[in-house]
Tab-separated table of C-alpha atoms in Angstrom:
chain	number	residue	atom	x	y	z
A	1	MET	CA	120.510	108.079	62.970
A	2	THR	CA	123.905	106.316	63.723
A	3	SER	CA	124.465	103.464	66.302
A	4	ALA	CA	126.272	105.918	68.848
A	5	THR	CA	123.265	108.360	68.765
A	6	SER	CA	120.687	105.942	69.389
A	7	ALA	CA	122.193	105.009	72.255
A	8	ALA	CA	122.736	108.141	74.314
A	9	THR	CA	119.040	108.899	73.132
A	10	ASP	CA	117.721	105.274	74.502
A	11	VAL	CA	119.418	106.515	78.449
A	12	TYR	CA	116.797	109.251	78.374
A	13	LEU	CA	113.793	107.169	76.649
A	14	GLU	CA	114.517	103.760	78.711
A	15	ARG	CA	115.960	105.359	82.427
A	16	PRO	CA	117.786	102.459	82.798
A	17	TRP	CA	118.471	103.053	86.244
A	18	LEU	CA	114.624	103.089	87.079
A	19	ASP	CA	115.278	98.702	85.920
A	20	ALA	CA	116.479	96.171	88.706
A	21	ALA	CA	118.138	94.054	86.061
A	22	ALA	CA	120.083	97.166	83.576
A	23	GLU	CA	123.570	96.494	83.931
A	24	PRO	CA	125.775	99.633	85.561
A	25	PHE	CA	128.578	100.647	82.842
A	26	ILE	CA	130.364	101.916	85.368
A	27	ARG	CA	130.124	100.566	89.177
A	28	ILE	CA	132.145	102.998	92.163
A	29	GLN	CA	131.522	100.025	95.226
A	30	GLY	CA	132.318	101.128	98.836
A	31	VAL	CA	134.803	103.909	97.905
A	32	SER	CA	137.323	106.346	100.386
A	33	LYS	CA	140.073	108.274	99.738
A	34	ARG	CA	142.175	108.885	102.461
A	35	PHE	CA	145.308	112.575	102.649
A	36	GLY	CA	146.675	111.031	105.878
A	37	ASP	CA	144.259	112.138	108.894
A	38	PHE	CA	141.593	113.350	106.136
A	39	THR	CA	139.223	111.396	104.519
A	40	ALA	CA	138.371	113.065	101.381
A	41	VAL	CA	135.417	110.674	100.149
A	42	GLU	CA	133.978	108.345	102.330
A	43	ASN	CA	132.155	105.399	101.214
A	44	VAL	CA	131.053	105.652	97.936
A	45	ASP	CA	128.534	103.823	96.336
A	46	LEU	CA	127.289	104.400	92.971
A	47	ASP	CA	126.419	102.870	89.646
A	48	ILE	CA	126.607	105.200	85.693
A	49	TYR	CA	124.949	103.636	83.052
A	50	ARG	CA	125.897	103.847	78.993
A	51	GLY	CA	125.433	106.836	77.535
A	52	GLU	CA	124.962	108.937	80.847
A	53	LEU	CA	125.586	112.860	81.030
A	54	PHE	CA	125.793	112.715	84.846
A	55	SER	CA	126.936	115.021	86.985
A	56	LEU	CA	128.788	115.380	90.555
A	57	LEU	CA	127.585	118.198	92.351
A	58	GLY	CA	128.472	120.047	95.294
A	59	GLY	CA	130.688	123.033	96.797
A	60	SER	CA	134.385	123.456	97.141
A	61	GLY	CA	135.792	120.552	99.549
A	62	CYS	CA	133.207	118.300	99.442
A	63	GLY	CA	134.828	115.245	97.348
A	64	LYS	CA	133.804	115.438	93.446
A	65	THR	CA	137.336	116.217	91.866
A	66	THR	CA	138.675	113.756	93.972
A	67	LEU	CA	136.199	111.086	92.827
A	68	LEU	CA	136.344	111.979	89.078
A	69	ARG	CA	140.433	111.678	89.545
A	70	MET	CA	139.950	107.894	90.518
A	71	LEU	CA	137.858	107.349	87.646
A	72	ALA	CA	140.740	108.725	85.746
A	73	GLY	CA	143.003	106.644	87.394
A	74	PHE	CA	145.081	109.209	89.128
A	75	GLU	CA	144.666	108.522	92.593
A	76	THR	CA	143.753	104.991	93.964
A	77	PRO	CA	141.191	104.389	96.448
A	78	THR	CA	141.924	103.366	99.752
A	79	VAL	CA	139.713	101.629	99.894
A	80	GLY	CA	136.941	99.853	97.243
A	81	ARG	CA	137.057	98.991	93.812
A	82	ILE	CA	136.163	100.607	90.902
A	83	THR	CA	134.603	98.770	87.568
A	84	ILE	CA	134.233	100.368	83.470
A	85	ASP	CA	132.700	97.980	81.700
A	86	ASN	CA	132.877	95.356	83.089
A	87	ALA	CA	136.951	95.537	83.990
A	88	ASP	CA	138.041	95.810	87.243
A	89	MET	CA	140.367	99.927	86.758
A	90	THR	CA	140.835	100.219	90.823
A	91	GLU	CA	144.396	99.781	90.546
A	92	ALA	CA	145.123	100.564	86.503
A	93	PRO	CA	146.721	103.162	85.218
A	94	PRO	CA	145.547	105.981	83.378
A	95	TYR	CA	146.907	104.535	80.065
A	96	GLN	CA	145.127	101.473	80.489
A	97	ARG	CA	141.727	102.792	81.241
A	98	PRO	CA	139.501	103.532	78.413
A	99	VAL	CA	138.614	106.826	80.229
A	100	ASN	CA	139.597	110.300	79.140
A	101	MET	CA	139.661	113.678	80.866
A	102	MET	CA	139.048	117.187	80.105
A	103	PHE	CA	140.778	119.549	82.359
A	104	GLN	CA	139.035	122.749	84.276
A	105	SER	CA	142.107	125.051	83.100
A	106	TYR	CA	141.934	122.940	79.315
A	107	ALA	CA	146.338	122.961	79.476
A	108	LEU	CA	146.508	123.665	75.646
A	109	PHE	CA	149.750	123.761	73.850
A	110	PRO	CA	150.620	127.137	73.619
A	111	HIS	CA	153.173	126.602	70.782
A	112	MET	CA	150.731	123.906	69.042
A	113	ASN	CA	148.314	124.509	66.722
A	114	VAL	CA	144.595	123.706	66.572
A	115	ALA	CA	145.080	120.339	64.896
A	116	ASP	CA	148.464	119.674	67.063
A	117	ASN	CA	146.961	120.114	70.191
A	118	VAL	CA	144.505	117.909	69.385
A	119	ALA	CA	146.107	114.980	67.368
A	120	TYR	CA	148.664	115.677	70.114
A	121	GLY	CA	147.518	112.135	72.061
A	122	LEU	CA	146.824	110.098	68.299
A	123	LYS	CA	151.060	110.961	67.768
A	124	ARG	CA	152.154	109.848	71.479
A	125	ASP	CA	149.723	106.590	70.964
A	126	ARG	CA	151.488	105.783	66.903
A	127	VAL	CA	148.639	106.092	64.878
A	128	PRO	CA	148.897	105.719	61.371
A	129	LYS	CA	149.112	109.441	59.750
A	130	ASN	CA	146.404	109.304	57.201
A	131	GLU	CA	144.282	108.116	60.372
A	132	ILE	CA	145.106	110.457	62.265
A	133	ALA	CA	143.936	113.006	59.702
A	134	ARG	CA	140.778	111.877	59.553
A	135	ARG	CA	139.417	111.255	63.137
A	136	VAL	CA	141.462	115.325	63.841
A	137	ALA	CA	139.198	116.380	61.020
A	138	GLU	CA	136.411	114.336	61.877
A	139	ILE	CA	136.345	116.017	65.169
A	140	LEU	CA	137.002	118.689	64.291
A	141	SER	CA	133.778	119.666	62.099
A	142	MET	CA	132.325	117.829	65.128
A	143	VAL	CA	132.971	121.234	67.234
A	144	GLU	CA	132.725	123.669	64.766
A	145	LEU	CA	136.145	124.602	64.710
A	146	GLN	CA	137.281	122.615	61.111
A	147	GLU	CA	138.332	126.811	59.622
A	148	PHE	CA	140.063	126.762	62.615
A	149	GLY	CA	143.591	124.035	62.715
A	150	LYS	CA	146.292	125.937	61.709
A	151	ARG	CA	145.374	128.801	64.574
A	152	LYS	CA	147.259	128.745	68.072
A	153	PRO	CA	145.501	128.768	71.314
A	154	HIS	CA	146.242	132.180	71.963
A	155	GLN	CA	144.462	133.042	68.754
A	156	LEU	CA	140.808	132.173	69.709
A	157	SER	CA	138.336	132.878	72.179
A	158	GLY	CA	137.842	131.348	75.502
A	159	GLY	CA	135.212	129.269	73.961
A	160	GLN	CA	136.828	128.160	71.106
A	161	ARG	CA	139.970	127.057	73.683
A	162	GLN	CA	137.161	124.757	75.355
A	163	ARG	CA	135.804	122.984	72.456
A	164	VAL	CA	139.271	122.717	71.320
A	165	ALA	CA	139.515	120.997	74.705
A	166	LEU	CA	136.834	119.118	74.142
A	167	ALA	CA	138.328	117.593	70.741
A	168	ARG	CA	140.931	116.909	72.349
A	169	ALA	CA	140.145	114.641	74.906
A	170	LEU	CA	137.423	113.298	72.311
A	171	VAL	CA	139.403	112.186	69.209
A	172	LYS	CA	140.830	109.301	71.128
A	173	GLN	CA	137.483	107.592	71.418
A	174	PRO	CA	136.924	107.195	74.800
A	175	LYS	CA	133.820	104.945	76.424
A	176	VAL	CA	134.346	107.617	79.598
A	177	LEU	CA	135.080	111.052	78.945
A	178	LEU	CA	135.402	112.871	82.307
A	179	LEU	CA	134.870	116.811	82.770
A	180	ASP	CA	136.281	118.843	85.967
A	181	GLU	CA	134.500	122.088	86.225
A	182	PRO	CA	134.264	121.969	81.984
A	183	LEU	CA	132.731	125.698	81.477
A	184	ALA	CA	133.882	127.370	84.441
A	185	ALA	CA	136.568	129.778	82.696
A	186	LEU	CA	133.250	130.460	80.449
A	187	ASP	CA	130.946	134.016	80.976
A	188	LYS	CA	128.000	133.687	81.866
A	189	ARG	CA	126.506	133.790	78.267
A	190	LEU	CA	128.397	131.482	76.972
A	191	ARG	CA	128.282	129.585	79.920
A	192	GLU	CA	124.658	128.217	78.931
A	193	GLN	CA	125.015	128.287	74.965
A	194	THR	CA	128.438	125.891	75.463
A	195	GLN	CA	125.724	123.802	77.741
A	196	PHE	CA	123.807	123.183	74.747
A	197	GLU	CA	126.370	122.438	72.233
A	198	LEU	CA	127.728	119.768	75.099
A	199	MET	CA	124.724	118.163	75.658
A	200	ASN	CA	124.212	117.800	71.823
A	201	LEU	CA	128.070	116.854	71.011
A	202	GLN	CA	127.186	113.751	73.616
A	203	GLU	CA	123.835	112.435	72.612
A	204	ARG	CA	125.497	112.389	69.117
A	205	LEU	CA	128.412	111.127	69.885
A	206	GLY	CA	127.384	108.137	72.242
A	207	VAL	CA	130.164	108.649	74.939
A	208	THR	CA	129.716	108.320	78.838
A	209	PHE	CA	129.804	112.051	80.284
A	210	ILE	CA	131.431	112.724	83.931
A	211	VAL	CA	130.763	116.244	84.900
A	212	VAL	CA	131.970	117.765	87.569
A	213	THR	CA	130.762	121.205	88.867
A	214	HIS	CA	129.785	123.617	91.919
A	215	ASP	CA	127.282	125.232	89.024
A	216	GLN	CA	123.696	124.093	90.274
A	217	GLU	CA	122.097	125.369	86.913
A	218	GLU	CA	124.890	123.656	84.843
A	219	ALA	CA	123.480	120.463	86.344
A	220	MET	CA	120.466	120.563	86.284
A	221	THR	CA	120.765	121.708	82.264
A	222	LEU	CA	123.033	119.029	81.776
A	223	SER	CA	122.587	116.101	83.320
A	224	THR	CA	120.295	112.623	83.298
A	225	ARG	CA	121.151	112.416	86.753
A	226	ILE	CA	122.990	114.195	89.609
A	227	ALA	CA	125.016	113.138	92.694
A	228	VAL	CA	124.956	115.009	95.212
A	229	MET	CA	128.058	115.327	96.980
A	230	ASP	CA	129.204	116.956	100.297
A	231	ALA	CA	132.112	116.055	103.023
A	232	GLY	CA	133.241	113.416	100.949
A	233	ARG	CA	129.685	111.923	100.263
A	234	ILE	CA	126.908	111.240	98.312
A	235	ILE	CA	123.706	112.553	100.158
A	236	GLN	CA	121.514	112.071	97.044
A	237	VAL	CA	121.368	110.961	93.721
A	238	GLY	CA	118.692	111.032	91.390
A	239	GLU	CA	117.043	113.197	87.886
A	240	PRO	CA	117.550	116.720	88.058
A	241	GLY	CA	113.900	117.451	88.162
A	242	GLU	CA	113.228	114.927	91.843
A	243	VAL	CA	116.590	116.620	92.769
A	244	TYR	CA	115.039	119.489	92.602
A	245	GLU	CA	111.644	118.820	93.913
A	246	ARG	CA	112.304	116.000	96.029
A	247	PRO	CA	115.436	116.977	97.767
A	248	LYS	CA	115.873	114.683	101.012
A	249	THR	CA	117.673	116.706	102.956
A	250	ARG	CA	117.435	120.765	104.072
A	251	LYS	CA	121.184	121.183	103.173
A	252	ILE	CA	120.348	119.987	99.235
A	253	ALA	CA	116.912	122.232	99.435
A	254	ASN	CA	119.546	125.199	100.099
A	255	PHE	CA	121.714	124.435	97.660
A	256	ILE	CA	119.993	123.928	95.044
A	257	GLY	CA	117.944	126.456	93.557
A	258	SER	CA	115.976	129.090	97.049
A	259	ILE	CA	113.145	127.390	99.915
A	260	ASN	CA	111.426	128.701	101.817
A	261	THR	CA	110.520	126.674	105.022
A	262	PHE	CA	108.075	126.393	107.928
A	263	ASP	CA	108.519	124.692	110.950
A	264	GLY	CA	106.064	121.953	112.613
A	265	ARG	CA	104.398	118.763	113.591
A	266	ILE	CA	102.077	115.851	112.327
A	267	VAL	CA	98.739	115.890	112.996
A	268	THR	CA	97.765	113.011	111.031
A	269	VAL	CA	98.764	110.465	108.611
A	270	ASP	CA	96.327	109.018	105.998
A	271	GLY	CA	97.610	106.391	104.561
A	272	ASP	CA	95.223	105.031	101.857
A	273	ALA	CA	94.825	108.542	100.167
A	274	GLY	CA	98.720	109.078	100.138
A	275	GLU	CA	99.355	112.005	102.342
A	276	LEU	CA	99.623	114.028	105.617
A	277	ALA	CA	99.133	116.927	107.856
A	278	LEU	CA	101.091	119.262	109.166
A	279	SER	CA	100.114	121.603	111.586
A	280	CYS	CA	102.664	125.068	111.401
A	281	PRO	CA	101.967	128.174	113.527
A	282	ALA	CA	101.857	130.352	110.278
A	283	PHE	CA	98.724	128.521	108.932
A	284	SER	CA	95.236	129.121	110.122
A	285	SER	CA	94.361	124.933	110.049
A	286	PRO	CA	96.616	122.055	109.069
A	287	LEU	CA	98.032	121.311	105.391
A	288	LYS	CA	97.896	118.761	103.348
A	289	VAL	CA	100.925	117.419	101.396
A	290	PRO	CA	102.160	114.269	100.197
A	291	ARG	CA	102.501	111.858	102.451
A	292	GLU	CA	106.225	111.314	102.915
A	293	ALA	CA	107.492	107.218	104.325
A	294	ASP	CA	108.092	106.297	107.720
A	295	LEU	CA	106.933	109.787	108.864
A	296	LYS	CA	104.035	109.350	111.754
A	297	ALA	CA	101.619	111.783	113.652
A	298	GLY	CA	103.081	113.184	116.567
A	299	GLN	CA	106.564	113.999	114.833
A	300	LYS	CA	108.392	117.574	114.269
A	301	ALA	CA	108.780	118.387	110.084
A	302	THR	CA	109.641	120.847	108.427
A	303	LEU	CA	107.363	122.270	105.096
A	304	ALA	CA	109.421	123.181	102.533
A	305	ILE	CA	107.734	125.380	99.016
A	306	ARG	CA	110.124	126.837	95.751
A	307	PRO	CA	109.512	130.229	95.605
A	308	GLU	CA	108.317	129.832	91.674
A	309	LYS	CA	105.628	127.526	93.149
A	310	ILE	CA	103.579	130.340	95.100
A	311	MET	CA	101.179	132.343	92.941
A	312	MET	CA	100.252	135.783	94.495
A	313	SER	CA	97.491	138.416	94.020
A	314	LYS	CA	96.387	141.166	95.683
A	315	ASP	CA	92.377	139.266	96.330
A	316	ALA	CA	91.533	136.400	98.431
A	317	PRO	CA	91.910	133.177	95.624
A	318	GLU	CA	88.786	131.100	95.280
A	319	ASP	CA	90.302	127.805	95.439
A	320	ARG	CA	90.015	127.065	99.451
A	321	ALA	CA	91.689	123.757	98.580
A	322	LEU	CA	94.347	126.015	98.193
A	323	ALA	CA	97.256	126.250	100.764
A	324	ARG	CA	96.658	130.801	102.036
A	325	LEU	CA	98.772	133.240	103.706
A	326	GLN	CA	98.383	136.752	103.591
A	327	GLY	CA	100.832	139.456	103.650
A	328	GLU	CA	102.806	142.759	102.829
A	329	VAL	CA	105.794	143.372	100.706
A	330	VAL	CA	108.709	144.212	102.407
A	331	GLU	CA	110.612	143.834	99.452
A	332	LEU	CA	111.655	143.873	95.850
A	333	ALA	CA	114.505	142.812	93.352
A	334	TYR	CA	113.902	143.613	89.305
A	335	MET	CA	116.153	141.119	87.278
A	336	GLY	CA	114.571	141.162	84.087
A	337	ASN	CA	113.100	138.390	82.953
A	338	LEU	CA	111.612	137.720	86.855
A	339	SER	CA	111.313	139.550	89.695
A	340	ILE	CA	111.714	138.470	93.875
A	341	TYR	CA	109.220	139.637	96.343
A	342	ARG	CA	109.740	139.286	99.220
A	343	VAL	CA	106.915	139.281	101.852
A	344	GLN	CA	106.141	139.255	104.684
A	345	VAL	CA	103.062	137.168	105.866
A	346	ASP	CA	101.088	137.984	108.821
A	347	GLY	CA	101.394	135.947	112.140
A	348	ASP	CA	103.317	135.120	115.079
A	349	GLY	CA	106.305	133.275	112.818
A	350	GLY	CA	108.805	130.979	113.201
A	351	ASP	CA	112.667	130.348	112.552
A	352	ASN	CA	112.538	132.765	109.054
A	353	ASN	CA	110.974	135.342	111.128
A	354	ASP	CA	112.246	139.040	110.356
A	355	GLY	CA	111.070	141.211	111.944
A	356	ASP	CA	107.137	141.939	114.295
A	357	GLY	CA	105.318	140.255	111.775
A	358	GLY	CA	105.608	136.765	110.634
A	359	ASP	CA	107.864	134.706	108.220
A	360	ILE	CA	109.111	135.946	105.593
A	361	ILE	CA	108.423	134.990	102.992
A	362	GLN	CA	110.254	134.611	99.066
A	363	VAL	CA	108.153	134.714	95.673
A	364	THR	CA	109.701	134.626	92.110
A	365	ALA	CA	107.070	135.566	89.193
A	366	PRO	CA	107.895	135.935	85.914
A	367	ASN	CA	107.758	139.977	84.248
A	368	LEU	CA	105.104	138.829	81.730
A	369	GLN	CA	104.814	143.134	81.782
A	370	ARG	CA	107.074	146.180	81.142
A	371	VAL	CA	108.389	146.814	85.010
A	372	ASP	CA	106.346	150.372	84.668
A	373	ARG	CA	102.799	148.226	84.557
A	374	ARG	CA	103.879	145.919	86.913
A	375	ASN	CA	100.340	145.264	89.389
A	376	ILE	CA	101.896	144.790	93.025
A	377	GLU	CA	104.312	147.198	94.480
A	378	TRP	CA	106.416	147.503	97.699
A	379	ASP	CA	104.373	147.543	101.051
A	380	ASP	CA	101.163	145.912	98.858
A	381	ARG	CA	98.778	143.261	100.490
A	382	VAL	CA	99.071	140.275	98.922
A	383	TRP	CA	97.688	137.010	99.498
A	384	LEU	CA	100.410	134.025	99.013
A	385	SER	CA	98.745	130.361	97.531
A	386	TRP	CA	99.821	127.476	96.359
A	387	ARG	CA	99.142	123.857	95.690
A	388	PRO	CA	100.011	122.011	98.678
A	389	ASP	CA	101.150	118.298	96.848
A	390	ASN	CA	103.495	121.449	95.093
A	391	SER	CA	105.199	121.479	98.788
A	392	PHE	CA	107.025	118.365	100.630
A	393	ILE	CA	108.544	117.321	103.401
A	394	LEU	CA	112.467	118.466	104.418
A	395	ARG	CA	114.621	115.836	106.832
A	396	ASP	CA	117.574	117.746	108.729
């Protein structure tokens, strides 16, 4: 194992962001960017560690690309400070930064072959010819394009052009690689395949990757950590599992995956047991869930549960510790590997009420059998149940 590979692997194993003594590799402090009266990025503080594959995730116009361009040096912060490897880069031009950027459009030169496209930056830096040849051959081998060096971009597939752009960005051996929607131009199947190729390459090189994406699944697959952005601000930073399983707000929960919510009120808080009891109209008795800091009895709260955490059966579950609801399947969508059920539960309902009955609850279930052998169908009466500790409290 090379030292670069070891450094990249250590990031996953040691998780330096949990160590208060660890030194961030990239530090963004109080950064804002305004264009006239419009604020694209507002008061962002963010630490990124060496060897991370870090994603900036958010919808269009949330400020993620503007933040990436400030890291690259294409934009200067209106206020704030950016340091990379302990060097102040706030106002440094792009060519003075240990950074390279891979654009969404790839921006390959159509009149140059693959090898010349990859070598272009090295030639501009007046690197010796023999060194250029060695580094180009090495990086093309890494991206498995060693047989394509003499081809022009139009003779390549979309995935191959993506790898040429990646090779060109990496051949200059930057400390940081910035990727702006790097897989957006690929079809779904190729995008999924390329995600793993990108992860493996980043681990081999040990380069810090920062990826901008609007694709939640892509961010979840690629990242050591994710920063979710909205309206120019970072609203949560965490490992993929943390952001998905414990989103801080309703907006994050709705943006990343599907979610079922129940509005209610906290009736008791047990600090010793680390849990609280929440009363919701959908449930016959208060439901115990893991305690959230600073919540008190009497407060309004929203209970959330992901669709895949819910078990569905025709018979009542025997475990009385489970949260339980009964209802009727009103919609069913077959997705191949899984099916999506929408169940209208009994009761008066709440904010998700779609009819005369109670809330509409979405459940996803893997298709372990052929569709013609499915044992739950439209209009069936079913029980829904889940472990209380799989649910969580959402903040607005």
